[in-house]
Amino acid sequence: AEDVPLFLSLIGDLFPGLQAEKATFPEIEAAMRKSATEHNLQYDKAPGWASKCIQLLETYYVRHGIGVVGPTGAGKTTMMETLAAGLSAIDVKHVLLRMNPKAITAPQMFGKMDPTTGDWTDGVFAVLWRKGTKAKNQNTWIVLDGPVDAIWIENLNTVLDD
């Protein structure tokens, strides 16, 4: 947020006289507001949090892997659920599948090959990925909910790059 004025200043220097318009999503915001109200949340009284919902939406439109990090209780899960509900209300259904990557080992998370038989056993992430890709008429978000660890995040980055 503190880098926004610097960014806008740079844009102003590069394109004098051009005013960058802030993207708005009135239909999605209204659906998120309705979902938040149904869950006893005060969407309009938390403009910072609502702004994060919109930032997540904008990121979702341009990325296939997103990291949402912050302290426990900051509203990350509620933000994702509210956005998914808003998108589901105006577009195709959005489903969140969750796992805690710190609760299992890397082979349990991604899968492993039996060296003796050559048989592959899917890990939890692979099972969720397959379930999400097979689901018709819905968008599936696989949420890795738990503390960030350098090892599993690097493994996941490798999977997403491939």
Short mmCIF file of N, CA, C and O in Angstrom, two decimals, residues 100 151 158:
data_model
loop_
_atom_site.label_atom_id
_atom_site.label_comp_id
_atom_site.label_asym_id
_atom_site.label_seq_id
_atom_site.Cartn_x
_atom_site.Cartn_y
_atom_site.Cartn_z
N ASN A 100 -3.45 -28.85 4.95
CA ASN A 100 -2.38 -28.24 5.73
C ASN A 100 -1.08 -28.93 5.33
O ASN A 100 -0.83 -30.07 5.74
N ILE A 151 10.66 -25.38 2.32
CA ILE A 151 10.77 -26.62 1.55
C ILE A 151 9.51 -26.89 0.75
O ILE A 151 9.55 -27.10 -0.46
N THR A 158 7.88 -25.48 -7.92
CA THR A 158 8.34 -26.33 -9.00
C THR A 158 7.16 -26.98 -9.72
O THR A 158 7.10 -27.02 -10.94
#
